[in-house]
């Protein structure tokens, strides 16, 4: 419950399997980049949305233990689903600078299933807020082709196996 209240800062939204499964390595790498001290004056607000309270508690615990207190002040937690229009509105995806849909890289899910779920999340966002910038992380190159075929622009996607 609750909603993100937009401030004068830019804000980004973080969803996806990497959030659902509380993929610690991925989340910490993402947070260390977005809240790097060298550009502290430009830190955005970050809205993290996961669909269950237990997952959100794991994420909060990771962040509380690993991330500087100054950065933690910019992080907002919402329980909800990116497949639900009301929840996307609660995150203020309509005015987000960008929405990141990140994959679980821990191997808890089959890569094809993980990509399929994240593709559905991305499509939900694009159908609800077509002008909101999106970055879709996929695990497999073939999933990137599927994303293109259903209307996700190439510059919105990257596949992990491209980066190796």
C-alpha positions as a Markdown table, in Angstrom:
| # | Residue | x | y | z |
|---|---|---|---|---|
| 1 | Unk | 0.0 | 0.0 | 0.0 |
| 2 | Unk | 1.0 | 3.6 | -0.2 |
| 3 | Unk | 2.3 | 5.6 | -3.2 |
| 4 | Unk | 5.5 | 7.3 | -4.2 |
| 5 | Unk | 5.1 | 11.1 | -3.8 |
| 6 | Unk | 7.0 | 12.8 | -6.6 |
| 7 | Unk | 9.6 | 15.3 | -5.5 |
| 8 | Unk | 11.6 | 17.8 | -7.5 |
| 9 | Unk | 14.3 | 15.1 | -8.0 |
| 10 | Unk | 14.3 | 12.8 | -11.0 |
| 11 | Unk | 13.1 | 9.3 | -10.1 |
| 12 | Unk | 13.7 | 5.9 | -11.4 |
| 13 | Unk | 11.7 | 2.7 | -10.8 |
| 14 | Unk | 13.2 | -0.7 | -10.3 |
| 15 | Unk | 11.2 | -3.9 | -10.9 |
| 16 | Unk | 11.7 | -7.4 | -12.3 |
| 17 | Unk | 12.9 | -10.9 | -11.3 |
| 18 | Unk | 16.1 | -9.5 | -9.8 |
| 19 | Unk | 14.0 | -7.5 | -7.4 |
| 20 | Unk | 11.5 | -10.4 | -6.8 |
| 21 | Unk | 14.3 | -12.8 | -5.9 |
| 22 | Unk | 16.4 | -10.2 | -4.1 |
| 23 | Unk | 19.4 | -10.9 | -6.3 |
| 24 | Unk | 22.0 | -9.4 | -4.0 |
| 25 | Unk | 24.9 | -9.1 | -6.4 |
| 26 | Unk | 22.8 | -7.5 | -9.1 |
| 27 | Unk | 21.0 | -5.1 | -6.7 |
| 28 | Unk | 24.3 | -4.0 | -5.1 |
| 29 | Unk | 25.9 | -3.4 | -8.4 |
| 30 | Unk | 22.9 | -1.4 | -9.6 |
| 31 | Unk | 22.7 | 0.7 | -6.4 |
| 32 | Unk | 26.4 | 1.4 | -6.2 |
| 33 | Unk | 26.2 | 2.8 | -9.8 |
| 34 | Unk | 23.0 | 4.8 | -9.3 |
| 35 | Unk | 24.2 | 6.2 | -6.0 |
| 36 | Unk | 27.9 | 6.7 | -6.8 |
| 37 | Unk | 29.4 | 9.4 | -4.5 |
| 38 | Unk | 30.9 | 11.3 | -7.5 |
| 39 | Unk | 27.5 | 12.5 | -8.6 |
| 40 | Unk | 25.7 | 12.7 | -5.3 |
| 41 | Unk | 24.2 | 16.1 | -6.1 |
| 42 | Unk | 22.3 | 14.4 | -8.9 |
| 43 | Unk | 21.1 | 11.2 | -7.2 |
| 44 | Unk | 17.5 | 10.3 | -8.2 |
| 45 | Unk | 14.8 | 9.0 | -6.0 |
| 46 | Unk | 14.6 | 5.2 | -6.5 |
| 47 | Unk | 11.3 | 3.4 | -6.2 |
| 48 | Unk | 11.7 | -0.4 | -5.7 |
| 49 | Unk | 8.6 | -2.5 | -6.3 |
| 50 | Unk | 8.3 | -6.2 | -5.4 |
| 51 | Unk | 5.1 | -8.2 | -5.2 |
| 52 | Unk | 5.6 | -9.7 | -1.8 |
| 53 | Unk | 6.5 | -8.4 | 1.6 |
| 54 | Unk | 9.1 | -11.1 | 2.3 |
| 55 | Unk | 11.1 | -10.2 | -0.8 |
| 56 | Unk | 10.8 | -6.5 | 0.0 |
| 57 | Unk | 12.2 | -7.2 | 3.5 |
| 58 | Unk | 15.2 | -9.1 | 2.1 |
| 59 | Unk | 15.9 | -6.1 | -0.2 |
| 60 | Unk | 15.6 | -3.6 | 2.6 |
| 61 | Unk | 18.0 | -5.7 | 4.7 |
| 62 | Unk | 20.5 | -5.9 | 1.9 |
| 63 | Unk | 20.3 | -2.1 | 1.4 |
| 64 | Unk | 20.4 | -1.3 | 5.1 |
| 65 | Unk | 23.6 | -3.3 | 5.5 |
| 66 | Unk | 25.4 | -2.4 | 2.3 |
| 67 | Unk | 24.4 | 1.1 | 1.2 |
| 68 | Unk | 25.4 | 4.5 | 2.7 |
| 69 | Unk | 22.7 | 6.1 | 4.8 |
| 70 | Unk | 22.7 | 9.2 | 2.5 |
| 71 | Unk | 21.6 | 7.0 | -0.4 |
| 72 | Unk | 19.1 | 5.1 | 1.7 |
| 73 | Unk | 17.2 | 8.4 | 2.1 |
| 74 | Unk | 16.4 | 8.3 | -1.6 |
| 75 | Unk | 15.0 | 4.8 | -1.7 |
| 76 | Unk | 11.2 | 4.1 | -1.5 |
| 77 | Unk | 9.7 | 0.7 | -1.2 |
| 78 | Unk | 6.3 | -0.3 | -2.6 |
| 79 | Unk | 4.7 | -3.8 | -2.6 |
| 80 | Unk | 2.9 | -4.3 | -5.9 |
| 81 | Unk | 3.1 | -5.7 | -9.4 |
| 82 | Unk | 4.3 | -4.1 | -12.6 |
| 83 | Unk | 1.5 | -6.1 | -14.3 |
| 84 | Unk | -1.1 | -4.0 | -12.4 |
| 85 | Unk | -1.9 | -0.5 | -13.8 |
| 86 | Unk | -2.7 | 0.9 | -10.4 |
| 87 | Unk | 0.6 | -0.2 | -9.0 |
| 88 | Unk | 2.5 | 1.3 | -11.9 |
| 89 | Unk | 0.6 | 4.6 | -11.1 |
| 90 | Unk | 1.5 | 4.3 | -7.4 |
| 91 | Unk | 5.2 | 4.2 | -8.5 |
| 92 | Unk | 4.6 | 7.2 | -10.7 |
| 93 | Unk | 5.8 | 5.4 | -13.8 |
| 94 | Unk | 4.0 | 8.1 | -15.8 |
| 95 | Unk | 6.7 | 10.6 | -14.9 |
| 96 | Unk | 9.7 | 8.3 | -14.1 |
| 97 | Unk | 13.0 | 9.2 | -15.7 |
| 98 | Unk | 13.4 | 5.5 | -16.5 |
| 99 | Unk | 12.0 | 2.2 | -15.4 |
| 100 | Unk | 14.6 | -0.7 | -15.0 |
| 101 | Unk | 13.2 | -4.2 | -15.4 |
| 102 | Unk | 16.1 | -6.4 | -14.1 |
| 103 | Unk | 16.6 | -10.1 | -14.3 |
| 104 | Unk | 17.4 | -12.5 | -11.5 |
| 105 | Unk | 21.0 | -13.6 | -12.3 |
| 106 | Unk | 21.2 | -16.0 | -9.3 |
| 107 | Unk | 19.9 | -19.0 | -11.3 |
| 108 | Unk | 16.9 | -19.6 | -9.1 |
| 109 | Unk | 14.7 | -19.5 | -12.2 |
| 110 | Unk | 15.1 | -21.1 | -15.7 |
| 111 | Unk | 16.5 | -18.3 | -17.9 |
| 112 | Unk | 13.7 | -18.6 | -20.5 |
| 113 | Unk | 11.0 | -18.3 | -17.8 |
| 114 | Unk | 12.8 | -15.4 | -16.2 |
| 115 | Unk | 13.0 | -13.6 | -19.5 |
| 116 | Unk | 9.3 | -14.3 | -20.3 |
| 117 | Unk | 8.2 | -12.8 | -16.9 |
| 118 | Unk | 10.4 | -9.7 | -17.4 |
| 119 | Unk | 9.1 | -9.3 | -21.0 |
| 120 | Unk | 5.5 | -9.3 | -19.6 |
| 121 | Unk | 6.5 | -6.7 | -17.0 |
| 122 | Unk | 8.0 | -4.5 | -19.8 |
| 123 | Unk | 5.0 | -4.9 | -22.0 |
| 124 | Unk | 2.7 | -3.9 | -19.1 |
| 125 | Unk | 4.7 | -0.7 | -18.6 |
| 126 | Unk | 4.8 | 0.1 | -22.3 |
| 127 | Unk | 1.0 | -0.5 | -22.7 |
| 128 | Unk | 0.2 | 1.7 | -19.7 |
| 129 | Unk | 2.8 | 4.4 | -20.1 |
| 130 | Unk | 4.1 | 4.2 | -23.7 |
| 131 | Unk | 6.3 | 7.3 | -23.3 |
| 132 | Unk | 8.1 | 6.2 | -20.2 |
| 133 | Unk | 11.7 | 5.2 | -20.9 |
| 134 | Unk | 12.5 | 1.6 | -20.2 |
| 135 | Unk | 15.6 | -0.6 | -19.9 |
| 136 | Unk | 14.8 | -4.3 | -20.1 |
| 137 | Unk | 17.5 | -6.7 | -18.9 |
| 138 | Unk | 17.2 | -10.2 | -20.4 |
| 139 | Unk | 19.3 | -13.3 | -19.9 |
| 140 | Unk | 19.2 | -14.8 | -23.4 |
| 141 | Unk | 19.8 | -13.3 | -26.8 |
| 142 | Unk | 16.8 | -15.1 | -28.2 |
| 143 | Unk | 14.6 | -13.3 | -25.7 |
| 144 | Unk | 15.8 | -10.0 | -27.0 |
| 145 | Unk | 14.6 | -11.1 | -30.5 |
| 146 | Unk | 11.2 | -11.9 | -28.9 |
| 147 | Unk | 11.1 | -8.5 | -27.3 |
| 148 | Unk | 11.7 | -6.7 | -30.6 |
| 149 | Unk | 9.0 | -8.8 | -32.2 |
| 150 | Unk | 6.4 | -7.6 | -29.7 |
| 151 | Unk | 7.3 | -4.0 | -30.0 |
| 152 | Unk | 10.0 | -3.3 | -27.4 |
| 153 | Unk | 12.5 | -1.1 | -29.2 |
| 154 | Unk | 16.1 | -2.5 | -29.6 |
| 155 | Unk | 17.7 | 0.3 | -27.6 |
| 156 | Unk | 15.5 | -0.5 | -24.6 |
| 157 | Unk | 16.9 | -4.1 | -24.3 |
| 158 | Unk | 20.1 | -5.8 | -23.5 |
| 159 | Unk | 20.8 | -9.5 | -23.0 |
| 160 | Unk | 23.3 | -10.7 | -20.4 |
| 161 | Unk | 24.9 | -13.2 | -22.7 |
| 162 | Unk | 25.9 | -10.3 | -24.9 |
| 163 | Unk | 28.0 | -8.8 | -22.1 |
| 164 | Unk | 30.1 | -11.8 | -21.5 |
